[in-house]
Amino acid sequence: MARITPLSGFPEWLPDGRVVEQHVLDVLRRTFELHGFAGIETRAVEPLDQLLRKGETSKEVYVLDRLQAEDTASRSSEKQLGLHFDLTVPFARYVLENAGRLAFPFKRFQIQKVWRGERPQDGRFREFAQADIDVVGAGELPYHYEVELPLVMAEALGALRDVGVPEVRVLVNNRKVAEGFYRGLGIEDVEGVLRQIDKLDKIGPERVAELLVAEQGASPQQAGACLDLAAISGTDVGVVDRVRALADEHGARTELLETGLEELSALIVAASTRAPGVVVADLKIARGLDYYTGAVYETLLVGHEELGSICSGGRYDTLASDGKNTYPGVGLSIGVSRLVSRLLSAGLLSATRGVPTAVLVAVSDEESRAASDAVAAALRARGIPTDVAPSAAKFGKQIKYADRRGIPFVWFPGDEHQVKDIRSGEQVEADPAAWEPPAADLWPRVVPAAG
RNA sequence: GUGGCUAUAGCUCAGUCGGUAGAGCGCCUGGUUGUGGUCCAGGAGGUCGCCGGUUCAAGCCCGGUUAGCCACCCCA
């Protein structure tokens, strides 16, 4: 008998963990729909060349192969399939494929598993669920969507506060600000500088400055200016003035910088009235992905910053393009598995029980099992999730069966039916056609951790 | 892909100088002849990740391997 070992990076929850995850998914979906996003699902696979097109060298893609495939030579063909590693690439393909039947601007949400062949770690998986929202336009996309989308995400995550999910901070920046500033300084390798700046929180400003000089060929003065820019953050438009002052100091004012600052300022102003304190301008937010062209977003769980971003995204001028038409978009993606795994491992919340069952009907003896089944049917007919005891064991055993599963009520059939709340021990007479449990006990609920 | 650490009961772990395996929790039975949880008594459960080597003797030492965790990389 082979020893069963867990496969790292492919998370599976126990039933009560799944109750938590399902609640998170329900709340996200409801919020997205409240804001008019249409739900879609795309296939799990895309042609490999499509998957590798956008991502650069090291995208770890799982390829799909038939066990009975005749030869392995076909592997090099473009028909080779891979599992999608995000929901943006499949969505871009979907938009092109259905452009004639979609109405633009098109708002969609998409909640699905994605796969990445990475080394797993705490909060990092090889199979995980993402919840994406994107808005895509045909030819053009108004800037106000770059303001709206992070606020929808903030609202969605905020709607989970009452079950114990911590506050979030949506950190925002604008690619045009960084690029405009760097170019104003005379830096050519904008991508490379962004990649180093992204490491600030991990290795600190001194090491980043060294790297900028050593790897990107920046002068110490340029590196210092980049770090000064990255140090700017705040929740009001004052940050914009500080960036302008810094740019003046280094003679780095450019048109691109100015455009970016205007966009960033519009986002900060709108956010400060619609979600005060949640959205923070942070000029060190870089994002590794090279296809972002405007706003970029990262979201941290307050008190769990080391977990990394639980919701990221940005604006891309060419989400999709068929040669003739270009479709710009803006979107964000919540790492549902990362979020849920931390909620569970940190014990921030819990499910009231792992089974749906609210009532266990006891069985006196196998001859009268039909009577117990009848009680269960009567309760179910009124929408009460009910189970019948697996055997006519001693009542103590049957109560224990319920207790182990968190089932709050045990029903004792007879000439005079009785139902017992096994938490309080209270037992009362009850009518199968009329009794119902308190609303709070009808279905499993997610509740904040006690204390 | 690179590096560090780890692997013993269902779970969390202990195991001294190399001398044939332990605890707590959980589980089962009984005390309680049809009402759980507490308490008491008893019980089941192990190819010490796997392969090889050293040795009279290996959970312990050595080599390899697999898996897990962490860091880098990258990212949700």
Short mmCIF file of N, CA and C in Angstrom, two decimals, chain A residues 173-321:
data_model
loop_
_atom_site.label_atom_id
_atom_site.label_comp_id
_atom_site.label_asym_id
_atom_site.label_seq_id
_atom_site.Cartn_x
_atom_site.Cartn_y
_atom_site.Cartn_z
N ASN A 173 -0.06 53.16 -8.22
CA ASN A 173 0.96 53.97 -8.86
C ASN A 173 0.57 54.08 -10.32
N ASN A 174 1.37 54.81 -11.08
CA ASN A 174 1.09 54.93 -12.50
C ASN A 174 2.40 54.76 -13.26
N ARG A 175 2.37 53.81 -14.19
CA ARG A 175 3.57 53.52 -14.97
C ARG A 175 4.14 54.75 -15.66
N LYS A 176 3.22 55.65 -16.06
CA LYS A 176 3.69 56.83 -16.79
C LYS A 176 4.51 57.75 -15.88
N VAL A 177 4.17 57.73 -14.60
CA VAL A 177 4.92 58.57 -13.66
C VAL A 177 6.36 58.06 -13.55
N ALA A 178 6.48 56.75 -13.30
CA ALA A 178 7.81 56.18 -13.15
C ALA A 178 8.61 56.33 -14.43
N GLU A 179 7.99 55.94 -15.54
CA GLU A 179 8.72 55.98 -16.80
C GLU A 179 9.09 57.41 -17.20
N GLY A 180 8.12 58.32 -17.02
CA GLY A 180 8.38 59.72 -17.36
C GLY A 180 9.51 60.31 -16.52
N PHE A 181 9.51 59.95 -15.26
CA PHE A 181 10.55 60.45 -14.35
C PHE A 181 11.91 59.86 -14.72
N TYR A 182 11.94 58.54 -14.92
CA TYR A 182 13.21 57.89 -15.25
C TYR A 182 13.79 58.46 -16.54
N ARG A 183 12.93 58.61 -17.53
CA ARG A 183 13.42 59.12 -18.82
C ARG A 183 13.89 60.55 -18.66
N GLY A 184 13.19 61.31 -17.82
CA GLY A 184 13.62 62.68 -17.55
C GLY A 184 15.00 62.72 -16.91
N LEU A 185 15.32 61.65 -16.17
CA LEU A 185 16.65 61.55 -15.56
C LEU A 185 17.70 61.11 -16.56
N GLY A 186 17.24 60.60 -17.69
CA GLY A 186 18.16 60.09 -18.69
C GLY A 186 18.40 58.59 -18.58
N ILE A 187 17.51 57.90 -17.88
CA ILE A 187 17.65 56.45 -17.75
C ILE A 187 16.96 55.76 -18.93
N GLU A 188 17.64 54.82 -19.55
CA GLU A 188 17.09 54.12 -20.71
C GLU A 188 16.34 52.84 -20.28
N ASP A 189 16.96 52.08 -19.39
CA ASP A 189 16.43 50.76 -19.01
C ASP A 189 15.33 50.89 -17.96
N VAL A 190 14.17 51.39 -18.40
CA VAL A 190 13.07 51.62 -17.48
C VAL A 190 12.61 50.31 -16.83
N GLU A 191 12.48 49.27 -17.65
CA GLU A 191 12.05 47.97 -17.14
C GLU A 191 12.97 47.46 -16.04
N GLY A 192 14.25 47.54 -16.30
CA GLY A 192 15.23 47.03 -15.35
C GLY A 192 15.17 47.79 -14.03
N VAL A 193 15.02 49.09 -14.12
CA VAL A 193 14.96 49.90 -12.90
C VAL A 193 13.71 49.53 -12.11
N LEU A 194 12.59 49.38 -12.80
CA LEU A 194 11.34 49.01 -12.11
C LEU A 194 11.52 47.70 -11.36
N ARG A 195 12.21 46.75 -12.00
CA ARG A 195 12.38 45.43 -11.40
C ARG A 195 13.20 45.53 -10.11
N GLN A 196 14.19 46.40 -10.12
CA GLN A 196 15.00 46.56 -8.90
C GLN A 196 14.21 47.31 -7.82
N ILE A 197 13.48 48.34 -8.24
CA ILE A 197 12.70 49.13 -7.28
C ILE A 197 11.68 48.23 -6.58
N ASP A 198 11.19 47.23 -7.31
CA ASP A 198 10.19 46.31 -6.78
C ASP A 198 10.75 45.53 -5.57
N LYS A 199 12.07 45.48 -5.44
CA LYS A 199 12.67 44.70 -4.35
C LYS A 199 12.86 45.52 -3.08
N LEU A 200 12.48 46.79 -3.14
CA LEU A 200 12.74 47.70 -2.02
C LEU A 200 12.33 47.15 -0.66
N ASP A 201 11.11 46.64 -0.59
CA ASP A 201 10.60 46.17 0.70
C ASP A 201 11.40 44.99 1.23
N LYS A 202 11.96 44.22 0.30
CA LYS A 202 12.66 43.01 0.73
C LYS A 202 14.09 43.26 1.13
N ILE A 203 14.81 44.06 0.32
CA ILE A 203 16.25 44.17 0.57
C ILE A 203 16.69 45.56 1.02
N GLY A 204 15.79 46.55 0.98
CA GLY A 204 16.13 47.86 1.49
C GLY A 204 16.79 48.77 0.46
N PRO A 205 16.75 50.08 0.70
CA PRO A 205 17.22 51.08 -0.26
C PRO A 205 18.72 50.98 -0.60
N GLU A 206 19.55 50.64 0.40
CA GLU A 206 20.99 50.60 0.12
C GLU A 206 21.30 49.55 -0.94
N ARG A 207 20.76 48.34 -0.74
CA ARG A 207 21.03 47.26 -1.68
C ARG A 207 20.45 47.57 -3.05
N VAL A 208 19.24 48.19 -3.07
CA VAL A 208 18.64 48.53 -4.36
C VAL A 208 19.51 49.55 -5.09
N ALA A 209 20.04 50.52 -4.35
CA ALA A 209 20.91 51.53 -4.97
C ALA A 209 22.13 50.86 -5.59
N GLU A 210 22.72 49.92 -4.85
CA GLU A 210 23.87 49.19 -5.38
C GLU A 210 23.51 48.47 -6.68
N LEU A 211 22.35 47.79 -6.65
CA LEU A 211 21.92 47.04 -7.83
C LEU A 211 21.68 47.97 -9.02
N LEU A 212 21.07 49.14 -8.74
CA LEU A 212 20.79 50.07 -9.83
C LEU A 212 22.07 50.50 -10.51
N VAL A 213 23.09 50.73 -9.71
CA VAL A 213 24.37 51.15 -10.27
C VAL A 213 25.05 49.98 -10.98
N ALA A 214 25.06 48.83 -10.31
CA ALA A 214 25.79 47.68 -10.84
C ALA A 214 25.09 47.05 -12.04
N GLU A 215 23.78 46.88 -11.97
CA GLU A 215 23.08 46.12 -13.00
C GLU A 215 22.45 46.99 -14.08
N GLN A 216 21.97 48.18 -13.68
CA GLN A 216 21.29 49.01 -14.66
C GLN A 216 22.19 50.13 -15.17
N GLY A 217 23.39 50.21 -14.66
CA GLY A 217 24.32 51.22 -15.13
C GLY A 217 23.91 52.65 -14.79
N ALA A 218 23.12 52.80 -13.73
CA ALA A 218 22.72 54.14 -13.32
C ALA A 218 23.87 54.81 -12.57
N SER A 219 23.90 56.12 -12.64
CA SER A 219 24.87 56.85 -11.83
C SER A 219 24.33 56.89 -10.40
N PRO A 220 25.20 57.09 -9.43
CA PRO A 220 24.72 57.20 -8.04
C PRO A 220 23.66 58.28 -7.89
N GLN A 221 23.81 59.37 -8.64
CA GLN A 221 22.81 60.44 -8.56
C GLN A 221 21.45 59.96 -9.07
N GLN A 222 21.49 59.25 -10.23
CA GLN A 222 20.24 58.73 -10.79
C GLN A 222 19.60 57.74 -9.84
N ALA A 223 20.41 56.85 -9.29
CA ALA A 223 19.89 55.85 -8.35
C ALA A 223 19.25 56.54 -7.15
N GLY A 224 19.92 57.58 -6.65
CA GLY A 224 19.37 58.31 -5.51
C GLY A 224 18.02 58.93 -5.83
N ALA A 225 17.90 59.50 -7.04
CA ALA A 225 16.65 60.12 -7.44
C ALA A 225 15.53 59.08 -7.54
N CYS A 226 15.87 57.91 -8.08
CA CYS A 226 14.87 56.84 -8.20
C CYS A 226 14.38 56.41 -6.82
N LEU A 227 15.30 56.32 -5.87
CA LEU A 227 14.92 55.92 -4.52
C LEU A 227 14.08 57.01 -3.85
N ASP A 228 14.42 58.27 -4.12
CA ASP A 228 13.62 59.36 -3.56
C ASP A 228 12.19 59.31 -4.08
N LEU A 229 12.06 59.02 -5.38
CA LEU A 229 10.72 58.90 -5.95
C LEU A 229 9.97 57.75 -5.28
N ALA A 230 10.67 56.63 -5.12
CA ALA A 230 10.02 55.44 -4.56
C ALA A 230 9.61 55.65 -3.12
N ALA A 231 10.24 56.61 -2.45
CA ALA A 231 9.94 56.82 -1.03
C ALA A 231 8.66 57.61 -0.83
N ILE A 232 8.13 58.17 -1.92
CA ILE A 232 6.94 59.02 -1.78
C ILE A 232 5.68 58.17 -1.71
N SER A 233 4.86 58.44 -0.72
CA SER A 233 3.55 57.77 -0.65
C SER A 233 2.62 58.64 0.18
N GLY A 234 1.32 58.38 0.03
CA GLY A 234 0.34 59.17 0.78
C GLY A 234 -1.05 58.98 0.25
N THR A 235 -2.04 59.49 0.99
CA THR A 235 -3.43 59.27 0.59
C THR A 235 -4.06 60.53 0.00
N ASP A 236 -3.30 61.62 -0.13
CA ASP A 236 -3.90 62.82 -0.73
C ASP A 236 -3.03 63.34 -1.88
N VAL A 237 -3.53 64.34 -2.57
CA VAL A 237 -2.86 64.81 -3.78
C VAL A 237 -1.52 65.48 -3.47
N GLY A 238 -1.20 65.66 -2.21
CA GLY A 238 0.11 66.19 -1.84
C GLY A 238 1.24 65.38 -2.45
N VAL A 239 1.03 64.09 -2.64
CA VAL A 239 2.09 63.26 -3.21
C VAL A 239 2.45 63.73 -4.61
N VAL A 240 1.44 64.21 -5.34
CA VAL A 240 1.69 64.66 -6.70
C VAL A 240 2.61 65.88 -6.69
N ASP A 241 2.35 66.79 -5.75
CA ASP A 241 3.21 67.97 -5.64
C ASP A 241 4.62 67.57 -5.28
N ARG A 242 4.75 66.59 -4.41
CA ARG A 242 6.08 66.16 -3.99
C ARG A 242 6.85 65.54 -5.16
N VAL A 243 6.13 64.81 -6.01
CA VAL A 243 6.79 64.24 -7.18
C VAL A 243 7.26 65.35 -8.12
N ARG A 244 6.38 66.34 -8.33
CA ARG A 244 6.76 67.46 -9.21
C ARG A 244 7.99 68.18 -8.67
N ALA A 245 8.01 68.40 -7.35
CA ALA A 245 9.14 69.10 -6.74
C ALA A 245 10.42 68.30 -6.93
N LEU A 246 10.30 66.97 -6.74
CA LEU A 246 11.48 66.11 -6.91
C LEU A 246 11.97 66.14 -8.35
N ALA A 247 11.02 66.12 -9.29
CA ALA A 247 11.37 66.15 -10.72
C ALA A 247 12.06 67.47 -11.06
N ASP A 248 11.55 68.56 -10.51
CA ASP A 248 12.18 69.87 -10.76
C ASP A 248 13.61 69.87 -10.25
N GLU A 249 13.78 69.30 -9.07
CA GLU A 249 15.09 69.24 -8.43
C GLU A 249 16.12 68.56 -9.32
N HIS A 250 15.64 67.53 -10.07
CA HIS A 250 16.56 66.77 -10.91
C HIS A 250 16.40 67.11 -12.38
N GLY A 251 15.61 68.15 -12.68
CA GLY A 251 15.36 68.50 -14.07
C GLY A 251 14.76 67.35 -14.86
N ALA A 252 13.81 66.65 -14.24
CA ALA A 252 13.26 65.44 -14.85
C ALA A 252 11.80 65.58 -15.22
N ARG A 253 11.33 66.81 -15.41
CA ARG A 253 9.92 67.00 -15.81
C ARG A 253 9.77 66.58 -17.27
N THR A 254 8.84 65.69 -17.54
CA THR A 254 8.54 65.30 -18.91
C THR A 254 7.04 65.32 -19.12
N GLU A 255 6.65 65.29 -20.36
CA GLU A 255 5.22 65.29 -20.69
C GLU A 255 4.56 64.03 -20.16
N LEU A 256 5.29 62.91 -20.32
CA LEU A 256 4.76 61.63 -19.87
C LEU A 256 4.54 61.64 -18.36
N LEU A 257 5.49 62.20 -17.65
CA LEU A 257 5.37 62.31 -16.20
C LEU A 257 4.13 63.10 -15.83
N GLU A 258 3.94 64.21 -16.54
CA GLU A 258 2.81 65.09 -16.24
C GLU A 258 1.49 64.37 -16.47
N THR A 259 1.39 63.64 -17.58
CA THR A 259 0.17 62.88 -17.86
C THR A 259 -0.09 61.87 -16.74
N GLY A 260 0.95 61.18 -16.37
CA GLY A 260 0.81 60.17 -15.32
C GLY A 260 0.38 60.79 -14.00
N LEU A 261 0.92 61.94 -13.70
CA LEU A 261 0.57 62.59 -12.43
C LEU A 261 -0.89 63.04 -12.44
N GLU A 262 -1.36 63.51 -13.58
CA GLU A 262 -2.77 63.92 -13.67
C GLU A 262 -3.68 62.72 -13.45
N GLU A 263 -3.32 61.58 -14.04
CA GLU A 263 -4.14 60.37 -13.86
C GLU A 263 -4.10 59.90 -12.41
N LEU A 264 -2.90 59.89 -11.86
CA LEU A 264 -2.74 59.44 -10.48
C LEU A 264 -3.54 60.32 -9.53
N SER A 265 -3.50 61.60 -9.79
CA SER A 265 -4.20 62.53 -8.92
C SER A 265 -5.71 62.34 -9.01
N ALA A 266 -6.21 62.08 -10.22
CA ALA A 266 -7.65 61.82 -10.36
C ALA A 266 -8.06 60.59 -9.56
N LEU A 267 -7.21 59.58 -9.56
CA LEU A 267 -7.50 58.34 -8.82
C LEU A 267 -7.52 58.61 -7.32
N ILE A 268 -6.54 59.37 -6.85
CA ILE A 268 -6.45 59.63 -5.41
C ILE A 268 -7.65 60.45 -4.94
N VAL A 269 -8.01 61.44 -5.73
CA VAL A 269 -9.13 62.31 -5.34
C VAL A 269 -10.42 61.51 -5.25
N ALA A 270 -10.69 60.71 -6.27
CA ALA A 270 -11.93 59.93 -6.28
C ALA A 270 -11.94 58.93 -5.13
N ALA A 271 -10.79 58.29 -4.91
CA ALA A 271 -10.73 57.26 -3.88
C ALA A 271 -10.90 57.85 -2.49
N SER A 272 -10.40 59.06 -2.29
CA SER A 272 -10.45 59.63 -0.95
C SER A 272 -11.88 59.97 -0.53
N THR A 273 -12.78 60.12 -1.51
CA THR A 273 -14.17 60.34 -1.14
C THR A 273 -14.97 59.04 -1.13
N ARG A 274 -14.63 58.12 -2.06
CA ARG A 274 -15.44 56.91 -2.16
C ARG A 274 -14.99 55.81 -1.22
N ALA A 275 -13.71 55.77 -0.88
CA ALA A 275 -13.21 54.74 0.03
C ALA A 275 -12.06 55.32 0.83
N PRO A 276 -12.38 56.22 1.75
CA PRO A 276 -11.33 56.96 2.47
C PRO A 276 -10.38 56.02 3.19
N GLY A 277 -9.08 56.28 3.03
CA GLY A 277 -8.08 55.53 3.77
C GLY A 277 -7.69 54.20 3.16
N VAL A 278 -8.44 53.72 2.18
CA VAL A 278 -8.16 52.40 1.62
C VAL A 278 -7.11 52.47 0.51
N VAL A 279 -7.24 53.48 -0.35
CA VAL A 279 -6.34 53.60 -1.49
C VAL A 279 -5.18 54.52 -1.14
N VAL A 280 -3.97 54.02 -1.31
CA VAL A 280 -2.77 54.79 -0.98
C VAL A 280 -1.88 54.89 -2.21
N ALA A 281 -1.53 56.11 -2.59
CA ALA A 281 -0.55 56.27 -3.67
C ALA A 281 0.80 55.88 -3.12
N ASP A 282 1.49 54.99 -3.83
CA ASP A 282 2.79 54.52 -3.37
C ASP A 282 3.70 54.41 -4.58
N LEU A 283 4.64 55.33 -4.68
CA LEU A 283 5.42 55.46 -5.90
C LEU A 283 6.45 54.36 -6.10
N LYS A 284 6.53 53.43 -5.14
CA LYS A 284 7.48 52.33 -5.34
C LYS A 284 6.80 51.09 -5.93
N ILE A 285 5.48 51.16 -6.06
CA ILE A 285 4.79 50.02 -6.66
C ILE A 285 5.19 49.94 -8.13
N ALA A 286 5.79 48.83 -8.52
CA ALA A 286 6.34 48.75 -9.87
C ALA A 286 5.60 47.71 -10.72
N ARG A 287 5.38 46.54 -10.17
CA ARG A 287 4.78 45.42 -10.89
C ARG A 287 5.74 44.91 -11.96
N GLY A 288 6.02 43.65 -11.90
CA GLY A 288 6.96 43.06 -12.84
C GLY A 288 6.45 43.02 -14.27
N LEU A 289 5.13 42.77 -14.43
CA LEU A 289 4.62 42.59 -15.78
C LEU A 289 4.88 43.80 -16.65
N ASP A 290 5.35 43.53 -17.84
CA ASP A 290 5.78 44.64 -18.69
C ASP A 290 4.65 45.23 -19.51
N TYR A 291 3.45 44.61 -19.50
CA TYR A 291 2.42 45.11 -20.40
C TYR A 291 1.55 46.20 -19.78
N TYR A 292 1.80 46.56 -18.53
CA TYR A 292 1.02 47.64 -17.94
C TYR A 292 1.49 48.98 -18.49
N THR A 293 0.53 49.86 -18.77
CA THR A 293 0.88 51.13 -19.39
C THR A 293 0.36 52.33 -18.63
N GLY A 294 -0.44 52.10 -17.61
CA GLY A 294 -0.98 53.23 -16.85
C GLY A 294 -1.00 52.89 -15.39
N ALA A 295 -2.19 52.95 -14.81
CA ALA A 295 -2.32 52.64 -13.39
C ALA A 295 -1.86 51.21 -13.10
N VAL A 296 -1.20 51.02 -11.95
CA VAL A 296 -0.89 49.68 -11.46
C VAL A 296 -1.33 49.60 -10.01
N TYR A 297 -1.76 48.39 -9.61
CA TYR A 297 -2.33 48.21 -8.27
C TYR A 297 -1.73 47.00 -7.58
N GLU A 298 -1.55 47.14 -6.28
CA GLU A 298 -1.23 45.99 -5.43
C GLU A 298 -2.03 46.16 -4.15
N THR A 299 -2.42 45.04 -3.56
CA THR A 299 -3.26 45.11 -2.37
C THR A 299 -2.67 44.28 -1.25
N LEU A 300 -2.54 44.90 -0.10
CA LEU A 300 -1.98 44.19 1.06
C LEU A 300 -3.05 44.00 2.12
N LEU A 301 -2.95 42.84 2.81
CA LEU A 301 -3.80 42.60 3.98
C LEU A 301 -3.11 43.25 5.17
N VAL A 302 -3.79 44.17 5.83
CA VAL A 302 -3.17 44.86 6.96
C VAL A 302 -2.87 43.84 8.07
N GLY A 303 -1.62 43.85 8.51
CA GLY A 303 -1.19 42.88 9.51
C GLY A 303 -0.59 41.63 8.89
N HIS A 304 -0.70 41.50 7.56
CA HIS A 304 -0.17 40.33 6.86
C HIS A 304 0.58 40.78 5.61
N GLU A 305 1.30 41.87 5.76
CA GLU A 305 1.96 42.45 4.59
C GLU A 305 2.98 41.51 3.97
N GLU A 306 3.61 40.66 4.81
CA GLU A 306 4.65 39.76 4.30
C GLU A 306 4.06 38.68 3.39
N LEU A 307 2.76 38.53 3.41
CA LEU A 307 2.11 37.55 2.53
C LEU A 307 2.23 37.98 1.07
N GLY A 308 2.44 39.28 0.85
CA GLY A 308 2.50 39.78 -0.51
C GLY A 308 1.13 40.25 -0.94
N SER A 309 1.04 40.60 -2.21
CA SER A 309 -0.21 41.16 -2.72
C SER A 309 -1.29 40.10 -2.85
N ILE A 310 -2.49 40.43 -2.39
CA ILE A 310 -3.61 39.50 -2.57
C ILE A 310 -4.52 39.93 -3.70
N CYS A 311 -4.21 41.07 -4.31
CA CYS A 311 -5.05 41.55 -5.42
C CYS A 311 -4.25 42.57 -6.21
N SER A 312 -3.95 42.25 -7.45
CA SER A 312 -3.10 43.12 -8.24
C SER A 312 -3.65 43.29 -9.65
N GLY A 313 -3.15 44.32 -10.31
CA GLY A 313 -3.58 44.51 -11.69
C GLY A 313 -3.10 45.84 -12.23
N GLY A 314 -3.75 46.27 -13.29
CA GLY A 314 -3.35 47.53 -13.88
C GLY A 314 -4.02 47.76 -15.23
N ARG A 315 -3.53 48.82 -15.86
CA ARG A 315 -4.06 49.23 -17.16
C ARG A 315 -3.12 48.77 -18.26
N TYR A 316 -3.69 48.18 -19.33
CA TYR A 316 -2.85 47.82 -20.46
C TYR A 316 -3.50 48.37 -21.73
N ASP A 317 -2.74 49.11 -22.50
CA ASP A 317 -3.31 49.74 -23.70
C ASP A 317 -3.66 48.72 -24.75
N THR A 318 -2.93 47.61 -24.77
CA THR A 318 -3.25 46.58 -25.76
C THR A 318 -3.45 45.23 -25.08
N LEU A 319 -4.59 45.13 -24.38
CA LEU A 319 -4.96 43.84 -23.80
C LEU A 319 -5.03 42.81 -24.92
N ALA A 320 -5.67 43.22 -26.02
CA ALA A 320 -5.79 42.33 -27.16
C ALA A 320 -5.72 43.15 -28.43
N SER A 321 -5.29 42.50 -29.49
CA SER A 321 -5.24 43.19 -30.76
C SER A 321 -5.28 42.16 -31.88
#
